[in-house]
PDB file of C-alpha atoms in Angstrom:
ATOM      1  CA  UNK J 776     -10.763  -7.130 -17.676  1.00 92.00           C
ATOM      2  CA  UNK J 777     -12.611 -10.377 -17.395  1.00 95.00           C
ATOM      3  CA  UNK J 778     -14.101 -12.584 -15.234  1.00 95.00           C
ATOM      4  CA  UNK J 779     -10.950 -15.146 -15.264  1.00 96.00           C
ATOM      5  CA  UNK J 780      -8.567 -12.320 -14.295  1.00 97.00           C
ATOM      6  CA  UNK J 781     -10.940 -11.337 -11.652  1.00 96.00           C
ATOM      7  CA  UNK J 782     -10.334 -14.690 -10.114  1.00 96.00           C
ATOM      8  CA  UNK J 783      -6.717 -15.100 -10.651  1.00 97.00           C
ATOM      9  CA  UNK J 784      -6.356 -11.951  -8.939  1.00 97.00           C
ATOM     10  CA  UNK J 785      -8.846 -12.727  -5.791  1.00 96.00           C
ATOM     11  CA  UNK J 786      -6.292 -15.627  -5.040  1.00 96.00           C
ATOM     12  CA  UNK J 787      -2.884 -13.810  -5.826  1.00 97.00           C
ATOM     13  CA  UNK J 788      -4.044 -11.070  -3.256  1.00 95.00           C
ATOM     14  CA  UNK J 789      -4.986 -14.362  -0.888  1.00 94.00           C
ATOM     15  CA  UNK J 790      -2.025 -16.552  -1.287  1.00 95.00           C
ATOM     16  CA  UNK J 791       0.498 -14.440  -3.477  1.00 95.00           C
ATOM     17  CA  UNK J 792       2.497 -17.753  -3.401  1.00 95.00           C
ATOM     18  CA  UNK J 793       0.673 -19.837  -5.120  1.00 96.00           C
ATOM     19  CA  UNK J 794       1.617 -21.766  -8.074  1.00 96.00           C
ATOM     20  CA  UNK J 795       0.656 -21.771 -11.677  1.00 97.00           C
ATOM     21  CA  UNK J 796      -0.068 -25.445 -11.943  1.00 97.00           C
ATOM     22  CA  UNK J 797      -2.277 -24.685  -7.857  1.00 97.00           C
ATOM     23  CA  UNK J 798      -3.905 -21.252  -9.528  1.00 97.00           C
ATOM     24  CA  UNK J 799      -4.606 -23.345 -12.122  1.00 97.00           C
ATOM     25  CA  UNK J 800      -6.915 -25.872 -10.154  1.00 97.00           C
ATOM     26  CA  UNK J 801      -8.046 -23.327  -8.165  1.00 97.00           C
ATOM     27  CA  UNK J 802      -9.208 -21.684 -11.524  1.00 97.00           C
ATOM     28  CA  UNK J 803     -10.174 -24.265 -13.162  1.00 97.00           C
ATOM     29  CA  UNK J 804      -8.063 -23.009 -16.304  1.00 97.00           C
ATOM     30  CA  UNK J 805      -5.011 -24.477 -17.753  1.00 97.00           C
ATOM     31  CA  UNK J 806      -1.550 -23.476 -16.508  1.00 97.00           C
ATOM     32  CA  UNK J 807      -0.325 -22.404 -19.201  1.00 97.00           C
ATOM     33  CA  UNK J 808      -3.502 -19.863 -19.705  1.00 97.00           C
ATOM     34  CA  UNK J 809      -3.373 -19.359 -16.275  1.00 97.00           C
ATOM     35  CA  UNK J 810       0.775 -17.928 -16.460  1.00 97.00           C
ATOM     36  CA  UNK J 811      -0.062 -16.207 -20.062  1.00 98.00           C
ATOM     37  CA  UNK J 812      -2.736 -13.992 -18.262  1.00 98.00           C
ATOM     38  CA  UNK J 813      -0.786 -13.493 -14.391  1.00 98.00           C
ATOM     39  CA  UNK J 814       2.046 -12.446 -17.304  1.00 97.00           C
ATOM     40  CA  UNK J 815      -0.537  -9.756 -19.521  1.00 98.00           C
ATOM     41  CA  UNK J 816      -1.683  -8.777 -16.055  1.00 98.00           C
ATOM     42  CA  UNK J 817       1.826  -7.985 -14.450  1.00 98.00           C
ATOM     43  CA  UNK J 818       3.086  -6.269 -17.684  1.00 98.00           C
ATOM     44  CA  UNK J 819      -0.425  -3.957 -17.698  1.00 98.00           C
ATOM     45  CA  UNK J 820       0.853  -3.253 -14.467  1.00 97.00           C
ATOM     46  CA  UNK J 821      -2.202  -4.297 -13.074  1.00 97.00           C
ATOM     47  CA  UNK J 822      -0.403  -6.574 -10.441  1.00 97.00           C
ATOM     48  CA  UNK J 823       2.349  -4.270  -9.493  1.00 96.00           C
ATOM     49  CA  UNK J 824       4.423  -6.941  -7.515  1.00 95.00           C
ATOM     50  CA  UNK J 825       4.559  -9.291  -4.683  1.00 94.00           C
ATOM     51  CA  UNK J 826       4.585  -8.629  -0.710  1.00 90.00           C
ATOM     52  CA  UNK J 827       4.473 -10.168   2.397  1.00 89.00           C
ATOM     53  CA  UNK J 828       2.152  -8.404   5.036  1.00 88.00           C
ATOM     54  CA  UNK J 829       4.509  -7.067   7.679  1.00 90.00           C
ATOM     55  CA  UNK J 830       2.284  -6.247  10.959  1.00 91.00           C
ATOM     56  CA  UNK J 831       5.151  -3.021  12.286  1.00 93.00           C
ATOM     57  CA  UNK J 832       4.044  -3.481  15.686  1.00 93.00           C
ATOM     58  CA  UNK J 833       5.630  -7.107  15.701  1.00 95.00           C
ATOM     59  CA  UNK J 834       8.317  -5.976  13.910  1.00 96.00           C
ATOM     60  CA  UNK J 835       9.562  -3.403  16.693  1.00 97.00           C
ATOM     61  CA  UNK J 836       7.796   0.048  15.200  1.00 97.00           C
ATOM     62  CA  UNK J 837       4.462  -0.068  17.607  1.00 97.00           C
ATOM     63  CA  UNK J 838       4.146   3.804  17.034  1.00 98.00           C
ATOM     64  CA  UNK J 839       1.671   4.346  14.265  1.00 98.00           C
ATOM     65  CA  UNK J 840       0.123   8.088  13.478  1.00 98.00           C
ATOM     66  CA  UNK J 841      -1.231   9.815  10.377  1.00 98.00           C
ATOM     67  CA  UNK J 842      -0.014  13.169   9.584  1.00 98.00           C
ATOM     68  CA  UNK J 843      -1.127  15.806   7.150  1.00 98.00           C
ATOM     69  CA  UNK J 844       1.191  18.576   5.831  1.00 97.00           C
ATOM     70  CA  UNK J 845       0.831  21.380   5.191  1.00 95.00           C
ATOM     71  CA  UNK J 846       3.783  23.158   3.223  1.00 92.00           C
ATOM     72  CA  UNK J 847       4.147  25.564   0.213  1.00 86.00           C
ATOM     73  CA  UNK J 848       6.491  25.963  -2.556  1.00 87.00           C
ATOM     74  CA  UNK J 849      10.541  24.846  -2.966  1.00 90.00           C
ATOM     75  CA  UNK J 850      10.037  23.796   0.945  1.00 92.00           C
ATOM     76  CA  UNK J 851       7.304  20.958  -0.052  1.00 94.00           C
ATOM     77  CA  UNK J 852       7.998  18.097   1.555  1.00 95.00           C
ATOM     78  CA  UNK J 853       6.740  16.530  -2.011  1.00 95.00           C
ATOM     79  CA  UNK J 854       9.178  17.939  -3.884  1.00 95.00           C
ATOM     80  CA  UNK J 855      12.090  16.368  -1.796  1.00 95.00           C
ATOM     81  CA  UNK J 856      13.422  13.239  -3.332  1.00 94.00           C
ATOM     82  CA  UNK J 857      14.511  11.476  -0.516  1.00 96.00           C
ATOM     83  CA  UNK J 858      12.056  11.390   1.846  1.00 95.00           C
ATOM     84  CA  UNK J 859      10.438   8.412  -0.025  1.00 92.00           C
ATOM     85  CA  UNK J 860      13.139   6.456   1.671  1.00 95.00           C
ATOM     86  CA  UNK J 861      12.721   7.659   4.886  1.00 97.00           C
ATOM     87  CA  UNK J 862      12.376   4.617   7.079  1.00 96.00           C
ATOM     88  CA  UNK J 863       9.643   5.957   9.359  1.00 97.00           C
ATOM     89  CA  UNK J 864       7.376   6.699   6.259  1.00 97.00           C
ATOM     90  CA  UNK J 865       4.968   3.228   5.446  1.00 96.00           C
ATOM     91  CA  UNK J 866       2.532   5.418   3.087  1.00 96.00           C
ATOM     92  CA  UNK J 867       3.385   9.114   1.793  1.00 97.00           C
ATOM     93  CA  UNK J 868       0.144  10.689  -0.912  1.00 97.00           C
ATOM     94  CA  UNK J 869      -0.550  13.644  -2.487  1.00 96.00           C
ATOM     95  CA  UNK J 870      -3.731  14.952  -1.382  1.00 96.00           C
ATOM     96  CA  UNK J 871      -6.266  17.730  -1.692  1.00 95.00           C
ATOM     97  CA  UNK J 872      -7.675  19.987   0.570  1.00 91.00           C
ATOM     98  CA  UNK J 873      -6.291  20.972   3.389  1.00 88.00           C
ATOM     99  CA  UNK J 874      -2.438  20.381   3.697  1.00 93.00           C
ATOM    100  CA  UNK J 875      -0.857  18.821   0.676  1.00 95.00           C
ATOM    101  CA  UNK J 876       0.544  15.376   1.549  1.00 96.00           C
ATOM    102  CA  UNK J 877      -0.620  12.531   4.358  1.00 97.00           C
ATOM    103  CA  UNK J 878       1.479   9.977   5.462  1.00 97.00           C
ATOM    104  CA  UNK J 879       1.124   6.982   7.467  1.00 97.00           C
ATOM    105  CA  UNK J 880       4.618   6.678   9.863  1.00 98.00           C
ATOM    106  CA  UNK J 881       5.113   3.773  11.811  1.00 98.00           C
ATOM    107  CA  UNK J 882       8.600   4.503  14.658  1.00 98.00           C
ATOM    108  CA  UNK J 883       9.455   1.842  17.517  1.00 98.00           C
ATOM    109  CA  UNK J 884       8.790   4.962  20.408  1.00 98.00           C
ATOM    110  CA  UNK J 885       7.437   8.162  21.307  1.00 98.00           C
ATOM    111  CA  UNK J 886      10.357  10.052  21.651  1.00 98.00           C
ATOM    112  CA  UNK J 887      11.675   8.385  17.911  1.00 98.00           C
ATOM    113  CA  UNK J 888       8.013   9.562  16.597  1.00 98.00           C
ATOM    114  CA  UNK J 889       9.042  13.213  18.545  1.00 98.00           C
ATOM    115  CA  UNK J 890      12.352  13.236  16.456  1.00 98.00           C
ATOM    116  CA  UNK J 891      10.130  12.257  13.386  1.00 98.00           C
ATOM    117  CA  UNK J 892       7.682  15.536  13.791  1.00 98.00           C
ATOM    118  CA  UNK J 893      10.179  17.519  14.506  1.00 98.00           C
ATOM    119  CA  UNK J 894      12.446  16.722  11.040  1.00 97.00           C
ATOM    120  CA  UNK J 895       8.634  17.001   9.162  1.00 97.00           C
ATOM    121  CA  UNK J 896       8.730  20.682  10.442  1.00 96.00           C
ATOM    122  CA  UNK J 897      11.359  21.835   8.857  1.00 95.00           C
ATOM    123  CA  UNK J 898       9.082  21.393   5.227  1.00 96.00           C
ATOM    124  CA  UNK J 899       5.648  23.276   6.646  1.00 95.00           C
ATOM    125  CA  UNK J 900       3.275  22.423   9.692  1.00 96.00           C
ATOM    126  CA  UNK J 901       2.684  18.559  10.880  1.00 97.00           C
ATOM    127  CA  UNK J 902      -0.432  17.905  12.552  1.00 97.00           C
ATOM    128  CA  UNK J 903      -0.664  14.372  13.247  1.00 98.00           C
ATOM    129  CA  UNK J 904      -3.064  11.971  15.213  1.00 98.00           C
ATOM    130  CA  UNK J 905      -2.159   8.759  16.628  1.00 98.00           C
ATOM    131  CA  UNK J 906      -3.314   5.159  15.073  1.00 97.00           C
ATOM    132  CA  UNK J 907      -4.933   3.216  18.355  1.00 96.00           C
ATOM    133  CA  UNK J 908      -6.427   0.107  16.222  1.00 94.00           C
ATOM    134  CA  UNK J 909      -6.892  -0.894  12.644  1.00 92.00           C
ATOM    135  CA  UNK J 910     -10.178  -2.152  11.812  1.00 94.00           C
ATOM    136  CA  UNK J 911      -9.215  -3.137   8.259  1.00 92.00           C
ATOM    137  CA  UNK J 912      -5.478  -3.498   8.356  1.00 86.00           C
ATOM    138  CA  UNK J 913      -6.139  -4.174   4.415  1.00 87.00           C
ATOM    139  CA  UNK J 914      -8.350  -5.096   1.836  1.00 89.00           C
ATOM    140  CA  UNK J 915      -8.312  -6.711  -1.952  1.00 90.00           C
ATOM    141  CA  UNK J 916      -9.011  -4.761  -4.786  1.00 92.00           C
ATOM    142  CA  UNK J 917     -12.467  -6.350  -5.513  1.00 90.00           C
ATOM    143  CA  UNK J 918     -14.260  -6.279  -9.010  1.00 88.00           C
ATOM    144  CA  UNK J 919     -16.979  -5.336  -6.640  1.00 80.00           C
ATOM    145  CA  UNK J 920     -15.454  -2.634  -5.965  1.00 71.00           C
ATOM    146  CA  UNK J 921     -15.004  -1.797  -9.493  1.00 71.00           C
ATOM    147  CA  UNK J 922     -18.402  -2.084 -10.881  1.00 71.00           C
ATOM    148  CA  UNK J 923     -20.632  -0.797  -8.166  1.00 64.00           C
ATOM    149  CA  UNK J 924     -17.871   2.382  -8.240  1.00 58.00           C
ATOM    150  CA  UNK J 925     -20.544   4.189 -11.002  1.00 54.00           C
ATOM    151  CA  UNK J 926     -23.491   4.181  -8.911  1.00 53.00           C
TER     152      UNK J 926
END
């Protein structure tokens, strides 16, 4: 990826609804060249989709938690393909260290969270921490982060 690809990614991460014409004006490249580069970034998997950032608390899901699952073997949470579709799960990570996975959950109430934890307990031992605030709600991927990764 070159500087122009990163410039396009910067603009699209700030506003994914930009037209190719507007994007071309912002990066000083022709619209067909911008379209070609964006399509290449999509086909290479660099751009994996276009999404609206939804605030869970504003959408009726004010209770958020990070849950570390300690499970193993055939009953492991990660072995159940249905888990990825549970509406409470916002993110799910397979991890190293203590536990096998970490998930971020959002639910409407503490009663719903308790039921969610009970459902998780069928797979192993859940350990949860409630999210009090989110000082960094989302951060774009930037060239500087990639360039600085080797330091």
